[in-house]
Amino acid sequence: MIDTRHKNILEMLVREYIKTAEPVSSEKIASRMRHSLSSASVRTIFADLTEDGYIEQPHVSGGRIPRSRGYRFFVDELLSGSAREAIIPPALLRLCEEESLMQESIQSLQEEIAHEFRVLSQFGATMPIGFDEIFGEPEFSEPSVVKEFGRFLDEFNGYREEYDNLLDPGSYQLFIGDENNIQPHSRISVVVGKNTDEDLFFIAGPTRMPYDLIIGFMKIWNKKPLKKRK
């Protein structure tokens, strides 16, 4: 269990990294806290969070970035309960609140998801949408990440039954990085869901996802009577 100060710094670090894709320095966090803590004190907390596996230091002289455990803590602890709700972009909110979504509307929904979240999605029998957006993200300048993501897409249909067995109708599951035992990978995260008609869909992208927005979207999406969707 980590204390409130460590939680606050971890949340700031995760949010900053999701926004910038740049390792986060102790000086940046100290300035965000209006110097209520010195950068030296922040570095001490960074060291604790690194030792506990929440963050890592990719370069000796650089800042820190979240690990899968850090993202998971962010999702489970900091986005739950009384944590502030994500503000869903209006265009996306209108689409996911429609009572009936035809094929063209589903495509529009996927296009909005790609635009707002910089991820790729596939709903039902539609084609995956979001390649332009996701391959513009800095992680995909690394061939190993492109290869890992391509392997996920190539193999997803072969694992549909295993994903299906995990999910009840109207539910979803988030796999962050190396949490996914069905399709092992380390640099991407996947939300797999099943509507009440028992059709699978997924939203996938780098582990540096806007989890607050995506989870906010999923909460709204799952509230609708999906059997009306065509």
Short mmCIF file of C-alpha atoms in Angstrom, two decimals:
data_model
loop_
_atom_site.label_atom_id
_atom_site.label_comp_id
_atom_site.label_asym_id
_atom_site.label_seq_id
_atom_site.Cartn_x
_atom_site.Cartn_y
_atom_site.Cartn_z
CA MET A 1 0.00 0.00 0.00
CA ILE A 2 1.40 3.43 -0.90
CA ASP A 3 0.62 6.61 1.00
CA THR A 4 -1.28 9.67 -0.24
CA ARG A 5 1.81 11.61 -1.24
CA HIS A 6 3.12 8.74 -3.34
CA LYS A 7 -0.33 8.31 -4.91
CA ASN A 8 -0.52 11.99 -5.84
CA ILE A 9 2.91 11.98 -7.43
CA LEU A 10 2.20 8.75 -9.29
CA GLU A 11 -1.06 10.21 -10.65
CA MET A 12 0.69 13.39 -11.80
CA LEU A 13 3.45 11.37 -13.45
CA VAL A 14 1.02 9.07 -15.29
CA ARG A 15 -1.15 11.95 -16.50
CA GLU A 16 1.87 13.95 -17.64
CA TYR A 17 3.38 11.01 -19.50
CA ILE A 18 0.09 10.15 -21.20
CA LYS A 19 -0.12 13.77 -22.39
CA THR A 20 3.46 14.29 -23.52
CA ALA A 21 5.00 10.84 -24.17
CA GLU A 22 8.17 12.23 -22.57
CA PRO A 23 9.88 10.89 -19.40
CA VAL A 24 8.75 13.00 -16.44
CA SER A 25 11.39 14.74 -14.35
CA SER A 26 11.30 15.41 -10.61
CA GLU A 27 11.58 19.12 -11.42
CA LYS A 28 8.39 18.94 -13.51
CA ILE A 29 6.47 17.27 -10.69
CA ALA A 30 7.84 19.70 -8.09
CA SER A 31 6.72 22.66 -10.22
CA ARG A 32 3.26 21.12 -10.66
CA MET A 33 3.05 20.90 -6.86
CA ARG A 34 4.01 24.59 -6.65
CA HIS A 35 7.20 23.49 -4.90
CA SER A 36 5.43 22.23 -1.80
CA LEU A 37 7.99 19.43 -2.20
CA SER A 38 11.53 19.94 -3.43
CA SER A 39 12.70 18.11 -6.53
CA ALA A 40 15.04 16.15 -4.24
CA SER A 41 12.06 14.95 -2.20
CA VAL A 42 10.23 14.02 -5.38
CA ARG A 43 13.27 12.02 -6.52
CA THR A 44 13.15 10.09 -3.24
CA ILE A 45 9.51 9.21 -3.91
CA PHE A 46 10.42 8.34 -7.50
CA ALA A 47 13.00 5.91 -6.10
CA ASP A 48 10.35 4.28 -3.88
CA LEU A 49 7.88 3.96 -6.78
CA THR A 50 10.64 2.54 -8.99
CA GLU A 51 11.62 -0.03 -6.38
CA ASP A 52 7.97 -1.08 -6.02
CA GLY A 53 7.59 -1.55 -9.78
CA TYR A 54 5.18 1.33 -10.53
CA ILE A 55 7.57 3.38 -12.67
CA GLU A 56 10.94 3.03 -14.36
CA GLN A 57 13.83 5.18 -15.53
CA PRO A 58 14.50 4.40 -19.21
CA HIS A 59 17.68 6.49 -19.33
CA VAL A 60 20.19 7.02 -16.54
CA SER A 61 20.00 10.81 -16.65
CA GLY A 62 16.34 11.07 -17.67
CA GLY A 63 12.95 11.20 -15.98
CA ARG A 64 10.58 8.38 -15.15
CA ILE A 65 7.80 6.68 -17.09
CA PRO A 66 4.97 4.43 -15.84
CA ARG A 67 5.19 0.65 -15.95
CA SER A 68 2.16 -1.63 -16.37
CA ARG A 69 1.73 -1.75 -12.59
CA GLY A 70 1.69 2.06 -12.45
CA TYR A 71 -0.99 2.28 -15.12
CA ARG A 72 -3.00 -0.44 -13.36
CA PHE A 73 -2.85 1.44 -10.06
CA PHE A 74 -3.89 4.60 -11.89
CA VAL A 75 -6.91 2.79 -13.37
CA ASP A 76 -7.99 0.80 -10.31
CA GLU A 77 -7.25 3.25 -7.52
CA LEU A 78 -7.17 6.74 -9.00
CA LEU A 79 -10.00 6.47 -11.54
CA SER A 80 -12.41 4.63 -9.24
CA GLY A 81 -14.64 5.65 -6.38
CA SER A 82 -14.63 9.38 -5.84
CA ALA A 83 -12.02 10.08 -8.53
CA ARG A 84 -13.06 12.80 -10.97
CA GLU A 85 -15.06 11.68 -13.97
CA ALA A 86 -13.53 12.02 -17.41
CA ILE A 87 -15.08 14.61 -19.72
CA ILE A 88 -16.13 12.72 -22.83
CA PRO A 89 -15.80 14.80 -26.03
CA PRO A 90 -19.29 15.97 -27.14
CA ALA A 91 -19.23 14.41 -30.63
CA LEU A 92 -18.30 11.03 -29.17
CA LEU A 93 -20.86 11.39 -26.39
CA ARG A 94 -23.65 12.04 -28.90
CA LEU A 95 -22.74 8.93 -30.90
CA CYS A 96 -22.53 6.53 -27.97
CA GLU A 97 -25.82 7.83 -26.54
CA GLU A 98 -27.79 7.17 -29.72
CA GLU A 99 -30.46 4.54 -29.15
CA SER A 100 -29.77 2.79 -32.44
CA LEU A 101 -26.46 2.70 -34.28
CA MET A 102 -26.48 1.64 -37.90
CA GLN A 103 -23.32 0.53 -39.73
CA GLU A 104 -22.51 4.09 -40.84
CA SER A 105 -22.88 5.36 -37.29
CA ILE A 106 -20.62 2.62 -35.94
CA GLN A 107 -17.98 3.75 -38.44
CA SER A 108 -18.43 7.36 -37.30
CA LEU A 109 -18.09 6.19 -33.70
CA GLN A 110 -14.82 4.42 -34.51
CA GLU A 111 -13.53 7.49 -36.35
CA GLU A 112 -14.27 9.66 -33.31
CA ILE A 113 -12.56 7.15 -31.02
CA ALA A 114 -9.48 7.24 -33.27
CA HIS A 115 -9.49 11.04 -33.37
CA GLU A 116 -10.03 11.60 -29.65
CA PHE A 117 -8.08 8.69 -28.13
CA ARG A 118 -5.38 8.06 -30.78
CA VAL A 119 -6.15 4.33 -30.73
CA LEU A 120 -7.50 1.70 -33.10
CA SER A 121 -10.89 0.03 -32.65
CA GLN A 122 -13.03 -2.66 -34.21
CA PHE A 123 -16.74 -3.07 -33.45
CA GLY A 124 -18.55 -6.15 -34.70
CA ALA A 125 -17.95 -6.91 -38.37
CA THR A 126 -16.53 -3.47 -39.18
CA MET A 127 -12.96 -2.98 -40.35
CA PRO A 128 -10.47 -1.71 -37.75
CA ILE A 129 -10.28 2.09 -37.82
CA GLY A 130 -7.52 4.34 -36.47
CA PHE A 131 -4.35 3.25 -38.25
CA ASP A 132 -3.38 6.80 -39.26
CA GLU A 133 -3.81 8.08 -35.72
CA ILE A 134 -2.13 5.25 -33.86
CA PHE A 135 0.90 5.04 -36.14
CA GLY A 136 1.44 8.74 -35.58
CA GLU A 137 2.08 8.09 -31.90
CA PRO A 138 5.79 8.21 -30.92
CA GLU A 139 5.85 4.63 -29.61
CA PHE A 140 5.34 3.37 -33.15
CA SER A 141 8.61 4.85 -34.35
CA GLU A 142 10.09 1.70 -32.79
CA PRO A 143 9.84 -1.30 -35.16
CA SER A 144 9.42 -3.68 -32.23
CA VAL A 145 6.22 -1.92 -31.14
CA VAL A 146 4.84 -1.94 -34.70
CA LYS A 147 5.62 -5.66 -34.92
CA GLU A 148 3.98 -6.37 -31.57
CA PHE A 149 0.86 -4.44 -32.54
CA GLY A 150 0.69 -6.15 -35.93
CA ARG A 151 0.94 -9.54 -34.24
CA PHE A 152 -1.97 -8.63 -31.95
CA LEU A 153 -4.14 -7.71 -34.95
CA ASP A 154 -3.15 -10.74 -36.99
CA GLU A 155 -3.91 -13.14 -34.16
CA PHE A 156 -6.96 -11.52 -32.52
CA ASN A 157 -9.59 -13.50 -34.45
CA GLY A 158 -7.86 -16.74 -33.52
CA TYR A 159 -8.29 -15.91 -29.83
CA ARG A 160 -11.89 -14.66 -29.99
CA GLU A 161 -13.22 -17.71 -28.15
CA GLU A 162 -10.79 -17.23 -25.26
CA TYR A 163 -11.71 -13.56 -24.92
CA ASP A 164 -15.39 -14.46 -25.25
CA ASN A 165 -15.15 -16.95 -22.37
CA LEU A 166 -13.81 -14.22 -20.08
CA LEU A 167 -16.67 -11.80 -20.66
CA ASP A 168 -20.31 -11.61 -19.73
CA PRO A 169 -22.66 -9.81 -22.15
CA GLY A 170 -22.47 -6.06 -21.61
CA SER A 171 -19.03 -6.19 -19.98
CA TYR A 172 -15.44 -5.36 -20.87
CA GLN A 173 -11.94 -6.08 -19.63
CA LEU A 174 -8.83 -3.93 -19.82
CA PHE A 175 -5.45 -5.61 -20.37
CA ILE A 176 -2.51 -3.30 -19.68
CA GLY A 177 0.77 -4.33 -21.27
CA ASP A 178 2.03 -7.66 -20.00
CA GLU A 179 -1.22 -8.41 -18.10
CA ASN A 180 -2.62 -10.05 -21.24
CA ASN A 181 -2.08 -13.81 -20.96
CA ILE A 182 -4.20 -14.57 -24.02
CA GLN A 183 -2.05 -12.56 -26.43
CA PRO A 184 1.17 -11.81 -24.55
CA HIS A 185 2.70 -8.42 -25.31
CA SER A 186 4.36 -5.69 -23.29
CA ARG A 187 3.96 -2.37 -25.12
CA ILE A 188 0.26 -2.21 -25.95
CA SER A 189 -3.00 -2.13 -24.00
CA VAL A 190 -6.32 -3.58 -25.12
CA VAL A 191 -9.91 -3.12 -24.03
CA VAL A 192 -12.00 -6.10 -25.13
CA GLY A 193 -15.75 -5.92 -24.64
CA LYS A 194 -18.89 -7.91 -25.42
CA ASN A 195 -22.25 -6.30 -26.06
CA THR A 196 -25.58 -7.82 -25.05
CA ASP A 197 -25.85 -9.47 -28.47
CA GLU A 198 -22.54 -11.18 -27.50
CA ASP A 199 -20.53 -9.50 -30.26
CA LEU A 200 -16.89 -8.80 -29.35
CA PHE A 201 -15.18 -5.48 -29.95
CA PHE A 202 -11.80 -4.05 -29.02
CA ILE A 203 -9.99 -0.76 -28.52
CA ALA A 204 -6.20 -1.07 -28.69
CA GLY A 205 -3.21 1.22 -28.53
CA PRO A 206 0.07 1.88 -26.74
CA THR A 207 0.20 1.42 -22.98
CA ARG A 208 0.27 5.24 -22.88
CA MET A 209 -3.51 5.36 -23.43
CA PRO A 210 -5.88 8.07 -22.14
CA TYR A 211 -7.37 5.56 -19.71
CA ASP A 212 -9.67 8.05 -18.01
CA LEU A 213 -11.38 8.94 -21.30
CA ILE A 214 -11.56 5.35 -22.56
CA ILE A 215 -13.01 4.03 -19.30
CA GLY A 216 -15.44 6.95 -19.21
CA PHE A 217 -16.53 6.04 -22.72
CA MET A 218 -16.93 2.36 -21.79
CA LYS A 219 -19.14 3.21 -18.82
CA ILE A 220 -21.49 5.18 -21.06
CA TRP A 221 -21.39 2.63 -23.87
CA ASN A 222 -22.31 -0.25 -21.55
CA LYS A 223 -25.27 1.64 -20.07
CA LYS A 224 -27.16 1.59 -23.35
CA PRO A 225 -29.54 -1.23 -24.37
CA LEU A 226 -27.17 -2.66 -26.95
CA LYS A 227 -29.74 -5.03 -28.43
CA LYS A 228 -31.19 -2.03 -30.21
CA ARG A 229 -27.92 -1.53 -32.06
CA LYS A 230 -27.70 -2.96 -35.56
#
